[in-house]
Amino acid sequence: MLASIALFGDGAGMTYPGGKGRCYKRIISLMPPHRTYIETHLGHGAVLRHKKPAHESFGYDLDPTVIAWWGDRTPRGCTIQVGDGIAHLKERRFTGEELVYCDPPYLAATRRSRSRIYRHDYSEAEHVAALTVLRNLPCPVILSGYASDLYTDLLPGWQRIDVPGWSQAGAVVESLWVNYTPSDHLHDYQHIGATFREREQIRRRRSRVLSRIQALPTPERLAMLEELAAADTSVFLAVASRLHDAGRSADTPLLNRDAR
Ligand SMILES: C[S@@+](CC[C@H](N)C(=O)[O-])C[C@H]1O[C@@H](n2cnc3c(N)ncnc32)[C@H](O)[C@@H]1O
């Protein structure tokens, strides 16, 4: 019997059972650049809703009531469908420019409560089948869950990142597994920092430096940008290409309108 498929409101706090409303920032800050984003077990998609959009995005959930929740919340450029996310991965022809984020129902052995949470839950055999598909994907993959021997055995060579936090049941440590080495080049820099404290420090520092640069007279600001570009060409080329991709060159934050 379905004990509690409580669908909470979409407020700033908890939204959906197992939802990533509390740790999406950490997940987004691990994402390498990608053109196509695929979220296989969407729920209320805290990660999809907060990340910078990809060129195209796909979200799947087996539960039609969950997909109905998206209604007019579906972000532009996203295809949201009822379906088995793992089956979609098996059918897809990958180019390597995708990023897959997978947040399946938690493994029963790692749950505090034995009651069923979702209309579509996962048996151990389904976890094994899903991880077997993920292991063979030719693109970066991020997987969420709680640490277990099964996951350790099935994901040799994957890096595990533990994210301490709080759930309704108290202190918890959620884990993320990645099949790549996280680097400094990210899809989205808005939430960088490993902890709340670190994110706040970075946010304040960025805002301080930015306002000092913006306050400079235009020639001085451009001279500084040129010096930075010359000192770190690859970073500047990456930034220019991101702005171009996003069609946002008109909003370049370090250049004022009069400097263009
Ligand atoms: C942990 S929740 C996802 C929570 C989500 N990350 C969020 O932030 O709201 C797992 C979801 O997987 C869905 N699900 C179960 N089996 C599935 C399958 N084979 N394919 C796609 N979704 C599935 C469940 O309906 C549930 O919504």
PDB file of N, CA and C and ligand atoms in Angstrom, residues 5 7 15-22 24 27 37 39-49 59-67 69-70 81-88 101-106 111 117-122 126 130 144 174, ligand 1:
ATOM      1  N   ILE A   5       2.328   9.415  -0.222  1.00  0.00           N
ATOM      2  CA  ILE A   5       2.916  10.092  -1.384  1.00  0.00           C
ATOM      3  C   ILE A   5       2.542  11.558  -1.258  1.00  0.00           C
ATOM      4  N   LEU A   7       2.491  15.172  -1.547  1.00  0.00           N
ATOM      5  CA  LEU A   7       3.069  16.138  -2.467  1.00  0.00           C
ATOM      6  C   LEU A   7       2.953  17.498  -1.808  1.00  0.00           C
ATOM      7  N   THR A  15       9.778  20.054  -0.993  1.00  0.00           N
ATOM      8  CA  THR A  15       8.722  20.077  -1.994  1.00  0.00           C
ATOM      9  C   THR A  15       8.163  18.687  -2.247  1.00  0.00           C
ATOM     10  N   TYR A  16       8.994  17.740  -2.526  1.00  0.00           N
ATOM     11  CA  TYR A  16       8.550  16.434  -3.005  1.00  0.00           C
ATOM     12  C   TYR A  16       9.343  15.392  -2.227  1.00  0.00           C
ATOM     13  N   PRO A  17       8.747  14.240  -1.894  1.00  0.00           N
ATOM     14  CA  PRO A  17       9.512  13.237  -1.142  1.00  0.00           C
ATOM     15  C   PRO A  17      10.798  12.881  -1.895  1.00  0.00           C
ATOM     16  N   GLY A  18      11.922  12.977  -1.222  1.00  0.00           N
ATOM     17  CA  GLY A  18      13.212  12.684  -1.875  1.00  0.00           C
ATOM     18  C   GLY A  18      13.638  13.808  -2.804  1.00  0.00           C
ATOM     19  N   GLY A  19      12.885  14.917  -2.805  1.00  0.00           N
ATOM     20  CA  GLY A  19      13.211  16.039  -3.705  1.00  0.00           C
ATOM     21  C   GLY A  19      14.547  16.663  -3.317  1.00  0.00           C
ATOM     22  N   LYS A  20      15.168  17.318  -4.280  1.00  0.00           N
ATOM     23  CA  LYS A  20      16.507  17.844  -4.040  1.00  0.00           C
ATOM     24  C   LYS A  20      16.490  19.334  -3.728  1.00  0.00           C
ATOM     25  N   GLY A  21      15.358  19.776  -3.110  1.00  0.00           N
ATOM     26  CA  GLY A  21      15.226  21.196  -2.767  1.00  0.00           C
ATOM     27  C   GLY A  21      16.314  21.684  -1.829  1.00  0.00           C
ATOM     28  N   ARG A  22      16.937  20.768  -1.080  1.00  0.00           N
ATOM     29  CA  ARG A  22      17.966  21.218  -0.129  1.00  0.00           C
ATOM     30  C   ARG A  22      19.388  21.055  -0.656  1.00  0.00           C
ATOM     31  N   TYR A  24      20.200  20.916  -4.311  1.00  0.00           N
ATOM     32  CA  TYR A  24      20.376  21.106  -5.754  1.00  0.00           C
ATOM     33  C   TYR A  24      21.591  21.979  -6.070  1.00  0.00           C
ATOM     34  N   ILE A  27      24.627  19.886  -6.423  1.00  0.00           N
ATOM     35  CA  ILE A  27      24.564  19.051  -7.633  1.00  0.00           C
ATOM     36  C   ILE A  27      24.864  19.910  -8.863  1.00  0.00           C
ATOM     37  N   TYR A  37      20.549  18.054 -21.497  1.00  0.00           N
ATOM     38  CA  TYR A  37      20.418  17.628 -20.104  1.00  0.00           C
ATOM     39  C   TYR A  37      19.292  16.609 -20.021  1.00  0.00           C
ATOM     40  N   GLU A  39      17.190  14.270 -17.232  1.00  0.00           N
ATOM     41  CA  GLU A  39      16.924  13.895 -15.844  1.00  0.00           C
ATOM     42  C   GLU A  39      15.964  12.710 -15.883  1.00  0.00           C
ATOM     43  N   THR A  40      16.457  11.564 -15.405  1.00  0.00           N
ATOM     44  CA  THR A  40      15.727  10.310 -15.652  1.00  0.00           C
ATOM     45  C   THR A  40      14.592  10.054 -14.667  1.00  0.00           C
ATOM     46  N   HIS A  41      14.694  10.593 -13.442  1.00  0.00           N
ATOM     47  CA  HIS A  41      13.673  10.341 -12.407  1.00  0.00           C
ATOM     48  C   HIS A  41      13.276  11.705 -11.862  1.00  0.00           C
ATOM     49  N   LEU A  42      12.377  12.352 -12.558  1.00  0.00           N
ATOM     50  CA  LEU A  42      12.205  13.794 -12.413  1.00  0.00           C
ATOM     51  C   LEU A  42      11.563  14.246 -11.112  1.00  0.00           C
ATOM     52  N   GLY A  43      10.514  13.554 -10.633  1.00  0.00           N
ATOM     53  CA  GLY A  43       9.780  14.075  -9.486  1.00  0.00           C
ATOM     54  C   GLY A  43       9.422  15.525  -9.749  1.00  0.00           C
ATOM     55  N   HIS A  44       9.666  16.384  -8.760  1.00  0.00           N
ATOM     56  CA  HIS A  44       9.408  17.805  -8.979  1.00  0.00           C
ATOM     57  C   HIS A  44      10.660  18.541  -9.470  1.00  0.00           C
ATOM     58  N   GLY A  45      11.688  17.775  -9.798  1.00  0.00           N
ATOM     59  CA  GLY A  45      12.817  18.308 -10.549  1.00  0.00           C
ATOM     60  C   GLY A  45      13.474  19.551  -9.968  1.00  0.00           C
ATOM     61  N   ALA A  46      13.833  19.518  -8.671  1.00  0.00           N
ATOM     62  CA  ALA A  46      14.468  20.705  -8.071  1.00  0.00           C
ATOM     63  C   ALA A  46      15.729  21.093  -8.854  1.00  0.00           C
ATOM     64  N   VAL A  47      16.444  20.101  -9.351  1.00  0.00           N
ATOM     65  CA  VAL A  47      17.693  20.403 -10.067  1.00  0.00           C
ATOM     66  C   VAL A  47      17.365  21.036 -11.425  1.00  0.00           C
ATOM     67  N   LEU A  48      16.481  20.405 -12.161  1.00  0.00           N
ATOM     68  CA  LEU A  48      16.119  20.936 -13.485  1.00  0.00           C
ATOM     69  C   LEU A  48      15.571  22.364 -13.384  1.00  0.00           C
ATOM     70  N   ARG A  49      14.785  22.627 -12.345  1.00  0.00           N
ATOM     71  CA  ARG A  49      14.151  23.944 -12.233  1.00  0.00           C
ATOM     72  C   ARG A  49      15.146  25.045 -11.858  1.00  0.00           C
ATOM     73  N   GLY A  59      13.038  15.459 -19.228  1.00  0.00           N
ATOM     74  CA  GLY A  59      12.760  14.938 -17.894  1.00  0.00           C
ATOM     75  C   GLY A  59      11.720  13.841 -17.989  1.00  0.00           C
ATOM     76  N   TYR A  60      11.972  12.716 -17.287  1.00  0.00           N
ATOM     77  CA  TYR A  60      11.048  11.583 -17.341  1.00  0.00           C
ATOM     78  C   TYR A  60      10.644  11.172 -15.936  1.00  0.00           C
ATOM     79  N   ASP A  61       9.398  10.782 -15.787  1.00  0.00           N
ATOM     80  CA  ASP A  61       8.957  10.153 -14.545  1.00  0.00           C
ATOM     81  C   ASP A  61       7.848   9.173 -14.932  1.00  0.00           C
ATOM     82  N   LEU A  62       7.857   8.036 -14.254  1.00  0.00           N
ATOM     83  CA  LEU A  62       6.862   7.000 -14.573  1.00  0.00           C
ATOM     84  C   LEU A  62       5.480   7.370 -14.069  1.00  0.00           C
ATOM     85  N   ASP A  63       5.411   8.308 -13.136  1.00  0.00           N
ATOM     86  CA  ASP A  63       4.138   8.613 -12.491  1.00  0.00           C
ATOM     87  C   ASP A  63       3.424   9.755 -13.232  1.00  0.00           C
ATOM     88  N   PRO A  64       2.277   9.450 -13.856  1.00  0.00           N
ATOM     89  CA  PRO A  64       1.569  10.502 -14.621  1.00  0.00           C
ATOM     90  C   PRO A  64       1.130  11.677 -13.746  1.00  0.00           C
ATOM     91  N   THR A  65       0.844  11.428 -12.443  1.00  0.00           N
ATOM     92  CA  THR A  65       0.403  12.559 -11.603  1.00  0.00           C
ATOM     93  C   THR A  65       1.575  13.517 -11.359  1.00  0.00           C
ATOM     94  N   VAL A  66       2.772  12.962 -11.320  1.00  0.00           N
ATOM     95  CA  VAL A  66       3.970  13.806 -11.153  1.00  0.00           C
ATOM     96  C   VAL A  66       4.167  14.656 -12.423  1.00  0.00           C
ATOM     97  N   ILE A  67       4.008  14.048 -13.551  1.00  0.00           N
ATOM     98  CA  ILE A  67       4.193  14.794 -14.813  1.00  0.00           C
ATOM     99  C   ILE A  67       3.087  15.842 -14.964  1.00  0.00           C
ATOM    100  N   TRP A  69       1.817  17.505 -12.608  1.00  0.00           N
ATOM    101  CA  TRP A  69       2.193  18.622 -11.729  1.00  0.00           C
ATOM    102  C   TRP A  69       2.968  19.696 -12.504  1.00  0.00           C
ATOM    103  N   TRP A  70       3.737  19.240 -13.515  1.00  0.00           N
ATOM    104  CA  TRP A  70       4.574  20.196 -14.253  1.00  0.00           C
ATOM    105  C   TRP A  70       3.719  21.171 -15.059  1.00  0.00           C
ATOM    106  N   GLN A  81       8.072  14.176 -19.899  1.00  0.00           N
ATOM    107  CA  GLN A  81       7.204  13.085 -20.358  1.00  0.00           C
ATOM    108  C   GLN A  81       7.026  12.019 -19.308  1.00  0.00           C
ATOM    109  N   VAL A  82       5.873  11.366 -19.353  1.00  0.00           N
ATOM    110  CA  VAL A  82       5.704  10.142 -18.569  1.00  0.00           C
ATOM    111  C   VAL A  82       6.558   9.080 -19.260  1.00  0.00           C
ATOM    112  N   GLY A  83       7.371   8.388 -18.500  1.00  0.00           N
ATOM    113  CA  GLY A  83       8.161   7.333 -19.130  1.00  0.00           C
ATOM    114  C   GLY A  83       9.216   6.804 -18.196  1.00  0.00           C
ATOM    115  N   ASP A  84       9.777   5.684 -18.582  1.00  0.00           N
ATOM    116  CA  ASP A  84      10.855   5.048 -17.827  1.00  0.00           C
ATOM    117  C   ASP A  84      12.172   5.694 -18.275  1.00  0.00           C
ATOM    118  N   GLY A  85      12.762   6.463 -17.366  1.00  0.00           N
ATOM    119  CA  GLY A  85      13.968   7.215 -17.713  1.00  0.00           C
ATOM    120  C   GLY A  85      15.103   6.313 -18.165  1.00  0.00           C
ATOM    121  N   ILE A  86      15.211   5.155 -17.580  1.00  0.00           N
ATOM    122  CA  ILE A  86      16.322   4.261 -17.932  1.00  0.00           C
ATOM    123  C   ILE A  86      16.090   3.666 -19.324  1.00  0.00           C
ATOM    124  N   ALA A  87      14.816   3.363 -19.641  1.00  0.00           N
ATOM    125  CA  ALA A  87      14.512   2.854 -20.989  1.00  0.00           C
ATOM    126  C   ALA A  87      14.866   3.920 -22.031  1.00  0.00           C
ATOM    127  N   HIS A  88      14.604   5.186 -21.716  1.00  0.00           N
ATOM    128  CA  HIS A  88      14.951   6.261 -22.660  1.00  0.00           C
ATOM    129  C   HIS A  88      16.463   6.329 -22.875  1.00  0.00           C
ATOM    130  N   TYR A 101      21.418  13.235 -15.218  1.00  0.00           N
ATOM    131  CA  TYR A 101      21.277  13.263 -13.759  1.00  0.00           C
ATOM    132  C   TYR A 101      20.182  12.259 -13.389  1.00  0.00           C
ATOM    133  N   CYS A 102      20.533  11.352 -12.478  1.00  0.00           N
ATOM    134  CA  CYS A 102      19.639  10.250 -12.132  1.00  0.00           C
ATOM    135  C   CYS A 102      19.394  10.253 -10.619  1.00  0.00           C
ATOM    136  N   ASP A 103      18.128  10.367 -10.233  1.00  0.00           N
ATOM    137  CA  ASP A 103      17.787  10.402  -8.807  1.00  0.00           C
ATOM    138  C   ASP A 103      16.670   9.378  -8.551  1.00  0.00           C
ATOM    139  N   PRO A 104      17.018   8.099  -8.569  1.00  0.00           N
ATOM    140  CA  PRO A 104      15.979   7.068  -8.442  1.00  0.00           C
ATOM    141  C   PRO A 104      15.435   7.005  -7.023  1.00  0.00           C
ATOM    142  N   PRO A 105      14.284   6.319  -6.826  1.00  0.00           N
ATOM    143  CA  PRO A 105      13.806   6.102  -5.455  1.00  0.00           C
ATOM    144  C   PRO A 105      14.937   5.465  -4.647  1.00  0.00           C
ATOM    145  N   TYR A 106      15.020   5.838  -3.360  1.00  0.00           N
ATOM    146  CA  TYR A 106      16.137   5.322  -2.554  1.00  0.00           C
ATOM    147  C   TYR A 106      16.069   3.812  -2.418  1.00  0.00           C
ATOM    148  N   ARG A 111      16.814   3.083   3.605  1.00  0.00           N
ATOM    149  CA  ARG A 111      15.742   3.958   4.105  1.00  0.00           C
ATOM    150  C   ARG A 111      15.493   3.745   5.579  1.00  0.00           C
ATOM    151  N   ILE A 117       6.985   5.114  -0.675  1.00  0.00           N
ATOM    152  CA  ILE A 117       6.825   6.558  -0.811  1.00  0.00           C
ATOM    153  C   ILE A 117       6.220   6.922  -2.163  1.00  0.00           C
ATOM    154  N   TYR A 118       6.630   6.214  -3.193  1.00  0.00           N
ATOM    155  CA  TYR A 118       6.215   6.581  -4.552  1.00  0.00           C
ATOM    156  C   TYR A 118       5.250   5.558  -5.132  1.00  0.00           C
ATOM    157  N   ARG A 119       4.450   5.997  -6.073  1.00  0.00           N
ATOM    158  CA  ARG A 119       3.606   5.042  -6.801  1.00  0.00           C
ATOM    159  C   ARG A 119       4.490   4.060  -7.555  1.00  0.00           C
ATOM    160  N   HIS A 120       5.622   4.559  -8.043  1.00  0.00           N
ATOM    161  CA  HIS A 120       6.557   3.685  -8.758  1.00  0.00           C
ATOM    162  C   HIS A 120       7.856   3.643  -7.971  1.00  0.00           C
ATOM    163  N   ASP A 121       8.012   2.575  -7.223  1.00  0.00           N
ATOM    164  CA  ASP A 121       9.212   2.425  -6.403  1.00  0.00           C
ATOM    165  C   ASP A 121      10.221   1.547  -7.145  1.00  0.00           C
ATOM    166  N   TYR A 122      11.362   1.275  -6.502  1.00  0.00           N
ATOM    167  CA  TYR A 122      12.410   0.510  -7.174  1.00  0.00           C
ATOM    168  C   TYR A 122      12.788  -0.706  -6.333  1.00  0.00           C
ATOM    169  N   GLU A 126      15.919  -3.577  -9.856  1.00  0.00           N
ATOM    170  CA  GLU A 126      15.808  -2.388 -10.725  1.00  0.00           C
ATOM    171  C   GLU A 126      16.974  -1.425 -10.502  1.00  0.00           C
ATOM    172  N   ALA A 130      19.428  -0.319 -13.443  1.00  0.00           N
ATOM    173  CA  ALA A 130      19.639   1.096 -13.749  1.00  0.00           C
ATOM    174  C   ALA A 130      21.126   1.434 -13.703  1.00  0.00           C
ATOM    175  N   SER A 144      22.290  10.293  -7.641  1.00  0.00           N
ATOM    176  CA  SER A 144      22.027  10.608  -6.226  1.00  0.00           C
ATOM    177  C   SER A 144      21.564   9.370  -5.487  1.00  0.00           C
ATOM    178  N   GLU A 174      23.436  12.581   2.184  1.00  0.00           N
ATOM    179  CA  GLU A 174      23.111  12.084   0.847  1.00  0.00           C
ATOM    180  C   GLU A 174      24.421  11.955   0.087  1.00  0.00           C
TER     181      GLU A 174
HETATM  182  C1  LIG B   1      13.810  10.538  -5.542  1.00  0.00           C
HETATM  183  S1  LIG B   1      12.405  10.930  -6.529  1.00  0.00           S
HETATM  184  C2  LIG B   1      13.018  12.227  -7.558  1.00  0.00           C
HETATM  185  C3  LIG B   1      12.990  13.550  -6.843  1.00  0.00           C
HETATM  186  C4  LIG B   1      13.472  14.715  -7.687  1.00  0.00           C
HETATM  187  N1  LIG B   1      14.902  14.698  -7.881  1.00  0.00           N
HETATM  188  C5  LIG B   1      13.053  16.073  -7.105  1.00  0.00           C
HETATM  189  O1  LIG B   1      13.902  16.966  -6.887  1.00  0.00           O
HETATM  190  O2  LIG B   1      11.845  16.263  -6.877  1.00  0.00           O
HETATM  191  C6  LIG B   1      12.305   9.545  -7.596  1.00  0.00           C
HETATM  192  C7  LIG B   1      11.230   9.632  -8.693  1.00  0.00           C
HETATM  193  O3  LIG B   1      11.445   8.516  -9.592  1.00  0.00           O
HETATM  194  C8  LIG B   1      10.188   8.185 -10.154  1.00  0.00           C
HETATM  195  N2  LIG B   1      10.364   6.869 -10.823  1.00  0.00           N
HETATM  196  C9  LIG B   1      10.330   5.622 -10.298  1.00  0.00           C
HETATM  197  N3  LIG B   1      10.651   4.722 -11.226  1.00  0.00           N
HETATM  198  C10 LIG B   1      10.944   5.403 -12.374  1.00  0.00           C
HETATM  199  C11 LIG B   1      11.392   5.043 -13.671  1.00  0.00           C
HETATM  200  N4  LIG B   1      11.633   3.773 -14.009  1.00  0.00           N
HETATM  201  N5  LIG B   1      11.590   6.026 -14.593  1.00  0.00           N
HETATM  202  C12 LIG B   1      11.339   7.330 -14.274  1.00  0.00           C
HETATM  203  N6  LIG B   1      10.936   7.733 -13.061  1.00  0.00           N
HETATM  204  C13 LIG B   1      10.745   6.779 -12.123  1.00  0.00           C
HETATM  205  C14 LIG B   1       9.227   8.267  -9.001  1.00  0.00           C
HETATM  206  O4  LIG B   1       7.898   8.444  -9.458  1.00  0.00           O
HETATM  207  C15 LIG B   1       9.773   9.511  -8.256  1.00  0.00           C
HETATM  208  O5  LIG B   1       9.082  10.664  -8.676  1.00  0.00           O
END
